[in-house]
């Protein structure tokens, strides 16, 4: 077993889940056998990400673990695989999900990392901040969905390669500028 430098509790939990998943796959069955079993039961089977496998049936999606047990029920109309999401200084293992007229980001326990918002709301995670567009424009909101700025912008530009961390390129009333948050 190789040594890995772990910096946060989230990394420890993620490392344990990944190691357990790999051990389960090695001890019980290989990934091909598991995928074959899952494909017989579901119409969509994704790859293993962070210990969970996205599955779908009858237009609904959920997740199974590496033993093939359902850990998040098939209740979402759309979802991504689990991934690392950096938001407000913390790293989460989460998946973007949509159902009915709502969308959110969930963790591996099917709890909200970001509270549900209207499904057609335009939203971006840029430099660890959540930007959401409403009738007034784009604004940074917290995980509970409350505005963190008293002003909204017509446009926010994601140029993560050239803009410094914490600086956002914005447009308001036809003029471009930068804000430091």
PDB file of C-alpha atoms in Angstrom:
ATOM      1  CA  UNK A   1       0.000   0.000   0.000  1.00  0.00           C
ATOM      2  CA  UNK A   2       1.476   3.365  -0.930  1.00  0.00           C
ATOM      3  CA  UNK A   3       1.851   6.322   1.409  1.00  0.00           C
ATOM      4  CA  UNK A   4      -0.253   9.429   0.701  1.00  0.00           C
ATOM      5  CA  UNK A   5       0.081  12.857   2.351  1.00  0.00           C
ATOM      6  CA  UNK A   6      -3.336  13.839   3.682  1.00  0.00           C
ATOM      7  CA  UNK A   7      -4.018  17.436   4.680  1.00  0.00           C
ATOM      8  CA  UNK A   8      -7.662  17.580   5.821  1.00  0.00           C
ATOM      9  CA  UNK A   9     -10.295  15.395   7.402  1.00  0.00           C
ATOM     10  CA  UNK A  10     -12.143  15.388   4.054  1.00  0.00           C
ATOM     11  CA  UNK A  11      -9.044  13.959   2.382  1.00  0.00           C
ATOM     12  CA  UNK A  12      -8.785  11.259   5.072  1.00  0.00           C
ATOM     13  CA  UNK A  13     -12.425  10.260   4.568  1.00  0.00           C
ATOM     14  CA  UNK A  14     -12.019  10.332   0.764  1.00  0.00           C
ATOM     15  CA  UNK A  15      -8.810   8.259   0.951  1.00  0.00           C
ATOM     16  CA  UNK A  16     -10.517   5.684   3.199  1.00  0.00           C
ATOM     17  CA  UNK A  17     -13.581   5.446   0.923  1.00  0.00           C
ATOM     18  CA  UNK A  18     -11.381   5.050  -2.164  1.00  0.00           C
ATOM     19  CA  UNK A  19      -9.175   2.437  -0.493  1.00  0.00           C
ATOM     20  CA  UNK A  20     -12.241   0.536   0.771  1.00  0.00           C
ATOM     21  CA  UNK A  21     -13.764   0.640  -2.702  1.00  0.00           C
ATOM     22  CA  UNK A  22     -10.578  -0.655  -4.320  1.00  0.00           C
ATOM     23  CA  UNK A  23     -10.247  -3.365  -1.644  1.00  0.00           C
ATOM     24  CA  UNK A  24     -13.884  -4.400  -2.123  1.00  0.00           C
ATOM     25  CA  UNK A  25     -13.361  -4.584  -5.867  1.00  0.00           C
ATOM     26  CA  UNK A  26     -10.188  -6.627  -5.431  1.00  0.00           C
ATOM     27  CA  UNK A  27     -11.628  -8.961  -2.795  1.00  0.00           C
ATOM     28  CA  UNK A  28     -15.194  -9.436  -4.021  1.00  0.00           C
ATOM     29  CA  UNK A  29     -15.194  -8.791  -7.729  1.00  0.00           C
ATOM     30  CA  UNK A  30     -13.381  -6.749 -10.306  1.00  0.00           C
ATOM     31  CA  UNK A  31     -14.827  -3.586 -11.828  1.00  0.00           C
ATOM     32  CA  UNK A  32     -15.806  -5.372 -15.040  1.00  0.00           C
ATOM     33  CA  UNK A  33     -17.871  -7.934 -13.161  1.00  0.00           C
ATOM     34  CA  UNK A  34     -19.536  -5.230 -11.084  1.00  0.00           C
ATOM     35  CA  UNK A  35     -20.268  -3.112 -14.178  1.00  0.00           C
ATOM     36  CA  UNK A  36     -21.747  -6.148 -15.930  1.00  0.00           C
ATOM     37  CA  UNK A  37     -24.013  -6.833 -12.934  1.00  0.00           C
ATOM     38  CA  UNK A  38     -25.090  -3.192 -12.784  1.00  0.00           C
ATOM     39  CA  UNK A  39     -25.759  -2.986 -16.549  1.00  0.00           C
ATOM     40  CA  UNK A  40     -28.170  -5.894 -16.226  1.00  0.00           C
ATOM     41  CA  UNK A  41     -30.142  -3.912 -13.659  1.00  0.00           C
ATOM     42  CA  UNK A  42     -29.800  -0.266 -14.865  1.00  0.00           C
ATOM     43  CA  UNK A  43     -30.030   1.469 -18.264  1.00  0.00           C
ATOM     44  CA  UNK A  44     -27.105   3.781 -17.419  1.00  0.00           C
ATOM     45  CA  UNK A  45     -23.938   2.887 -15.505  1.00  0.00           C
ATOM     46  CA  UNK A  46     -21.143   5.431 -15.054  1.00  0.00           C
ATOM     47  CA  UNK A  47     -17.589   4.929 -13.873  1.00  0.00           C
ATOM     48  CA  UNK A  48     -16.510   4.757 -10.239  1.00  0.00           C
ATOM     49  CA  UNK A  49     -15.797   8.218  -8.815  1.00  0.00           C
ATOM     50  CA  UNK A  50     -14.905   8.769  -5.141  1.00  0.00           C
ATOM     51  CA  UNK A  51     -16.284   5.357  -4.206  1.00  0.00           C
ATOM     52  CA  UNK A  52     -19.683   5.791  -5.873  1.00  0.00           C
ATOM     53  CA  UNK A  53     -21.020   4.771  -9.269  1.00  0.00           C
ATOM     54  CA  UNK A  54     -23.742   6.825 -10.980  1.00  0.00           C
ATOM     55  CA  UNK A  55     -26.621   4.647 -12.220  1.00  0.00           C
ATOM     56  CA  UNK A  56     -29.851   5.431 -14.046  1.00  0.00           C
ATOM     57  CA  UNK A  57     -33.139   3.773 -14.865  1.00  0.00           C
ATOM     58  CA  UNK A  58     -36.443   5.076 -16.263  1.00  0.00           C
ATOM     59  CA  UNK A  59     -35.063   8.618 -16.578  1.00  0.00           C
ATOM     60  CA  UNK A  60     -33.964   8.851 -12.921  1.00  0.00           C
ATOM     61  CA  UNK A  61     -30.432   8.749 -11.543  1.00  0.00           C
ATOM     62  CA  UNK A  62     -28.797   7.842  -8.243  1.00  0.00           C
ATOM     63  CA  UNK A  63     -25.637   6.194  -6.896  1.00  0.00           C
ATOM     64  CA  UNK A  64     -24.460   2.762  -5.788  1.00  0.00           C
ATOM     65  CA  UNK A  65     -21.332   1.909  -3.821  1.00  0.00           C
ATOM     66  CA  UNK A  66     -18.639  -0.555  -4.868  1.00  0.00           C
ATOM     67  CA  UNK A  67     -20.672  -3.449  -3.494  1.00  0.00           C
ATOM     68  CA  UNK A  68     -23.547  -2.534  -5.810  1.00  0.00           C
ATOM     69  CA  UNK A  69     -25.794  -1.346  -2.928  1.00  0.00           C
ATOM     70  CA  UNK A  70     -27.932   1.749  -3.580  1.00  0.00           C
ATOM     71  CA  UNK A  71     -26.549   4.541  -1.372  1.00  0.00           C
ATOM     72  CA  UNK A  72     -28.434   7.474  -2.957  1.00  0.00           C
ATOM     73  CA  UNK A  73     -31.848   6.499  -4.371  1.00  0.00           C
ATOM     74  CA  UNK A  74     -32.681   7.007  -8.038  1.00  0.00           C
ATOM     75  CA  UNK A  75     -34.647  10.216  -7.505  1.00  0.00           C
ATOM     76  CA  UNK A  76     -32.821  12.785  -9.664  1.00  0.00           C
ATOM     77  CA  UNK A  77     -33.731  13.681 -13.252  1.00  0.00           C
ATOM     78  CA  UNK A  78     -30.105  14.645 -13.922  1.00  0.00           C
ATOM     79  CA  UNK A  79     -26.840  14.479 -11.989  1.00  0.00           C
ATOM     80  CA  UNK A  80     -23.083  14.482 -12.419  1.00  0.00           C
ATOM     81  CA  UNK A  81     -20.672  11.964 -10.988  1.00  0.00           C
ATOM     82  CA  UNK A  82     -19.115  12.865  -7.641  1.00  0.00           C
ATOM     83  CA  UNK A  83     -16.172  15.260  -7.897  1.00  0.00           C
ATOM     84  CA  UNK A  84     -14.082  17.611  -5.784  1.00  0.00           C
ATOM     85  CA  UNK A  85     -15.784  21.001  -5.470  1.00  0.00           C
ATOM     86  CA  UNK A  86     -13.876  23.877  -3.890  1.00  0.00           C
ATOM     87  CA  UNK A  87     -16.317  26.370  -2.383  1.00  0.00           C
ATOM     88  CA  UNK A  88     -15.729  29.145   0.182  1.00  0.00           C
ATOM     89  CA  UNK A  89     -12.348  27.814   1.295  1.00  0.00           C
ATOM     90  CA  UNK A  90     -13.415  24.184   1.759  1.00  0.00           C
ATOM     91  CA  UNK A  91     -13.143  21.158  -0.494  1.00  0.00           C
ATOM     92  CA  UNK A  92     -16.239  19.005  -0.784  1.00  0.00           C
ATOM     93  CA  UNK A  93     -16.922  15.732  -2.559  1.00  0.00           C
ATOM     94  CA  UNK A  94     -20.208  16.542  -4.252  1.00  0.00           C
ATOM     95  CA  UNK A  95     -22.452  16.030  -7.246  1.00  0.00           C
ATOM     96  CA  UNK A  96     -24.664  18.497  -9.091  1.00  0.00           C
ATOM     97  CA  UNK A  97     -28.274  17.243  -9.130  1.00  0.00           C
ATOM     98  CA  UNK A  98     -31.584  18.366 -10.659  1.00  0.00           C
ATOM     99  CA  UNK A  99     -35.167  17.311  -9.913  1.00  0.00           C
ATOM    100  CA  UNK A 100     -38.615  18.815 -10.519  1.00  0.00           C
ATOM    101  CA  UNK A 101     -37.948  22.575 -10.761  1.00  0.00           C
ATOM    102  CA  UNK A 102     -34.854  22.568  -8.501  1.00  0.00           C
ATOM    103  CA  UNK A 103     -31.113  22.042  -8.620  1.00  0.00           C
ATOM    104  CA  UNK A 104     -28.469  21.770  -5.894  1.00  0.00           C
ATOM    105  CA  UNK A 105     -25.112  20.263  -4.981  1.00  0.00           C
ATOM    106  CA  UNK A 106     -25.260  17.215  -2.687  1.00  0.00           C
ATOM    107  CA  UNK A 107     -22.629  15.380  -0.664  1.00  0.00           C
ATOM    108  CA  UNK A 108     -22.142  11.625  -0.432  1.00  0.00           C
ATOM    109  CA  UNK A 109     -24.796  11.389   2.293  1.00  0.00           C
ATOM    110  CA  UNK A 110     -27.394  12.987  -0.022  1.00  0.00           C
ATOM    111  CA  UNK A 111     -27.309  16.190   2.097  1.00  0.00           C
ATOM    112  CA  UNK A 112     -27.147  19.622   0.498  1.00  0.00           C
ATOM    113  CA  UNK A 113     -23.777  21.343   0.155  1.00  0.00           C
ATOM    114  CA  UNK A 114     -25.594  24.179  -1.643  1.00  0.00           C
ATOM    115  CA  UNK A 115     -29.277  24.642  -0.833  1.00  0.00           C
ATOM    116  CA  UNK A 116     -31.732  24.044  -3.705  1.00  0.00           C
ATOM    117  CA  UNK A 117     -32.327  26.850  -6.161  1.00  0.00           C
ATOM    118  CA  UNK A 118     -34.605  27.249  -9.146  1.00  0.00           C
ATOM    119  CA  UNK A 119     -33.602  24.804 -11.874  1.00  0.00           C
ATOM    120  CA  UNK A 120     -33.288  27.413 -14.632  1.00  0.00           C
ATOM    121  CA  UNK A 121     -31.223  29.826 -12.482  1.00  0.00           C
ATOM    122  CA  UNK A 122     -27.861  30.467 -14.118  1.00  0.00           C
ATOM    123  CA  UNK A 123     -25.109  29.695 -11.614  1.00  0.00           C
ATOM    124  CA  UNK A 124     -21.327  29.330 -11.682  1.00  0.00           C
ATOM    125  CA  UNK A 125     -18.630  28.424  -9.170  1.00  0.00           C
ATOM    126  CA  UNK A 126     -15.781  30.836  -9.916  1.00  0.00           C
ATOM    127  CA  UNK A 127     -12.716  31.137  -7.675  1.00  0.00           C
ATOM    128  CA  UNK A 128     -14.479  29.191  -4.914  1.00  0.00           C
ATOM    129  CA  UNK A 129     -17.506  31.536  -4.897  1.00  0.00           C
ATOM    130  CA  UNK A 130     -21.038  30.705  -6.034  1.00  0.00           C
ATOM    131  CA  UNK A 131     -22.453  33.275  -8.477  1.00  0.00           C
ATOM    132  CA  UNK A 132     -26.180  33.108  -9.203  1.00  0.00           C
ATOM    133  CA  UNK A 133     -28.165  35.183 -11.674  1.00  0.00           C
ATOM    134  CA  UNK A 134     -31.539  36.569 -10.639  1.00  0.00           C
ATOM    135  CA  UNK A 135     -33.748  39.351 -12.065  1.00  0.00           C
ATOM    136  CA  UNK A 136     -31.223  42.002 -10.916  1.00  0.00           C
ATOM    137  CA  UNK A 137     -28.122  40.282 -12.365  1.00  0.00           C
ATOM    138  CA  UNK A 138     -25.274  38.144 -10.986  1.00  0.00           C
ATOM    139  CA  UNK A 139     -24.433  38.152  -7.286  1.00  0.00           C
ATOM    140  CA  UNK A 140     -22.351  36.000  -4.942  1.00  0.00           C
ATOM    141  CA  UNK A 141     -24.554  33.896  -2.669  1.00  0.00           C
ATOM    142  CA  UNK A 142     -23.660  31.739   0.307  1.00  0.00           C
ATOM    143  CA  UNK A 143     -24.397  28.010   0.600  1.00  0.00           C
ATOM    144  CA  UNK A 144     -27.841  28.792   2.019  1.00  0.00           C
ATOM    145  CA  UNK A 145     -28.688  30.920  -1.038  1.00  0.00           C
ATOM    146  CA  UNK A 146     -28.528  34.366   0.621  1.00  0.00           C
ATOM    147  CA  UNK A 147     -26.816  37.253  -1.215  1.00  0.00           C
ATOM    148  CA  UNK A 148     -23.385  38.166   0.115  1.00  0.00           C
ATOM    149  CA  UNK A 149     -23.074  41.427  -1.885  1.00  0.00           C
ATOM    150  CA  UNK A 150     -25.422  44.388  -1.874  1.00  0.00           C
ATOM    151  CA  UNK A 151     -24.898  44.960  -5.609  1.00  0.00           C
ATOM    152  CA  UNK A 152     -25.551  42.740  -8.627  1.00  0.00           C
ATOM    153  CA  UNK A 153     -23.653  42.729 -11.922  1.00  0.00           C
ATOM    154  CA  UNK A 154     -24.816  42.314 -15.516  1.00  0.00           C
ATOM    155  CA  UNK A 155     -22.032  39.809 -16.189  1.00  0.00           C
ATOM    156  CA  UNK A 156     -19.277  37.994 -14.312  1.00  0.00           C
ATOM    157  CA  UNK A 157     -16.340  36.665 -16.319  1.00  0.00           C
ATOM    158  CA  UNK A 158     -14.504  33.476 -15.423  1.00  0.00           C
ATOM    159  CA  UNK A 159     -10.886  33.914 -16.451  1.00  0.00           C
ATOM    160  CA  UNK A 160      -9.251  31.685 -13.874  1.00  0.00           C
ATOM    161  CA  UNK A 161      -5.954  31.588 -15.748  1.00  0.00           C
ATOM    162  CA  UNK A 162      -5.345  35.344 -15.724  1.00  0.00           C
ATOM    163  CA  UNK A 163      -7.322  36.771 -12.830  1.00  0.00           C
ATOM    164  CA  UNK A 164      -5.852  36.642  -9.320  1.00  0.00           C
ATOM    165  CA  UNK A 165      -7.604  34.616  -6.642  1.00  0.00           C
ATOM    166  CA  UNK A 166     -10.452  36.589  -5.075  1.00  0.00           C
ATOM    167  CA  UNK A 167     -10.629  39.078  -7.970  1.00  0.00           C
ATOM    168  CA  UNK A 168     -13.627  38.914 -10.280  1.00  0.00           C
ATOM    169  CA  UNK A 169     -14.056  40.595 -13.663  1.00  0.00           C
ATOM    170  CA  UNK A 170     -17.550  42.091 -13.852  1.00  0.00           C
ATOM    171  CA  UNK A 171     -19.746  44.235 -16.090  1.00  0.00           C
ATOM    172  CA  UNK A 172     -22.266  46.775 -14.818  1.00  0.00           C
ATOM    173  CA  UNK A 173     -24.192  49.297 -16.969  1.00  0.00           C
ATOM    174  CA  UNK A 174     -22.010  48.604 -19.998  1.00  0.00           C
ATOM    175  CA  UNK A 175     -18.690  49.151 -18.128  1.00  0.00           C
ATOM    176  CA  UNK A 176     -16.196  46.468 -17.215  1.00  0.00           C
ATOM    177  CA  UNK A 177     -14.218  46.373 -13.996  1.00  0.00           C
ATOM    178  CA  UNK A 178     -12.796  44.141 -11.292  1.00  0.00           C
ATOM    179  CA  UNK A 179     -13.862  43.586  -7.718  1.00  0.00           C
ATOM    180  CA  UNK A 180     -11.877  41.992  -4.913  1.00  0.00           C
ATOM    181  CA  UNK A 181     -13.985  39.787  -2.658  1.00  0.00           C
TER     182      UNK A 181
END
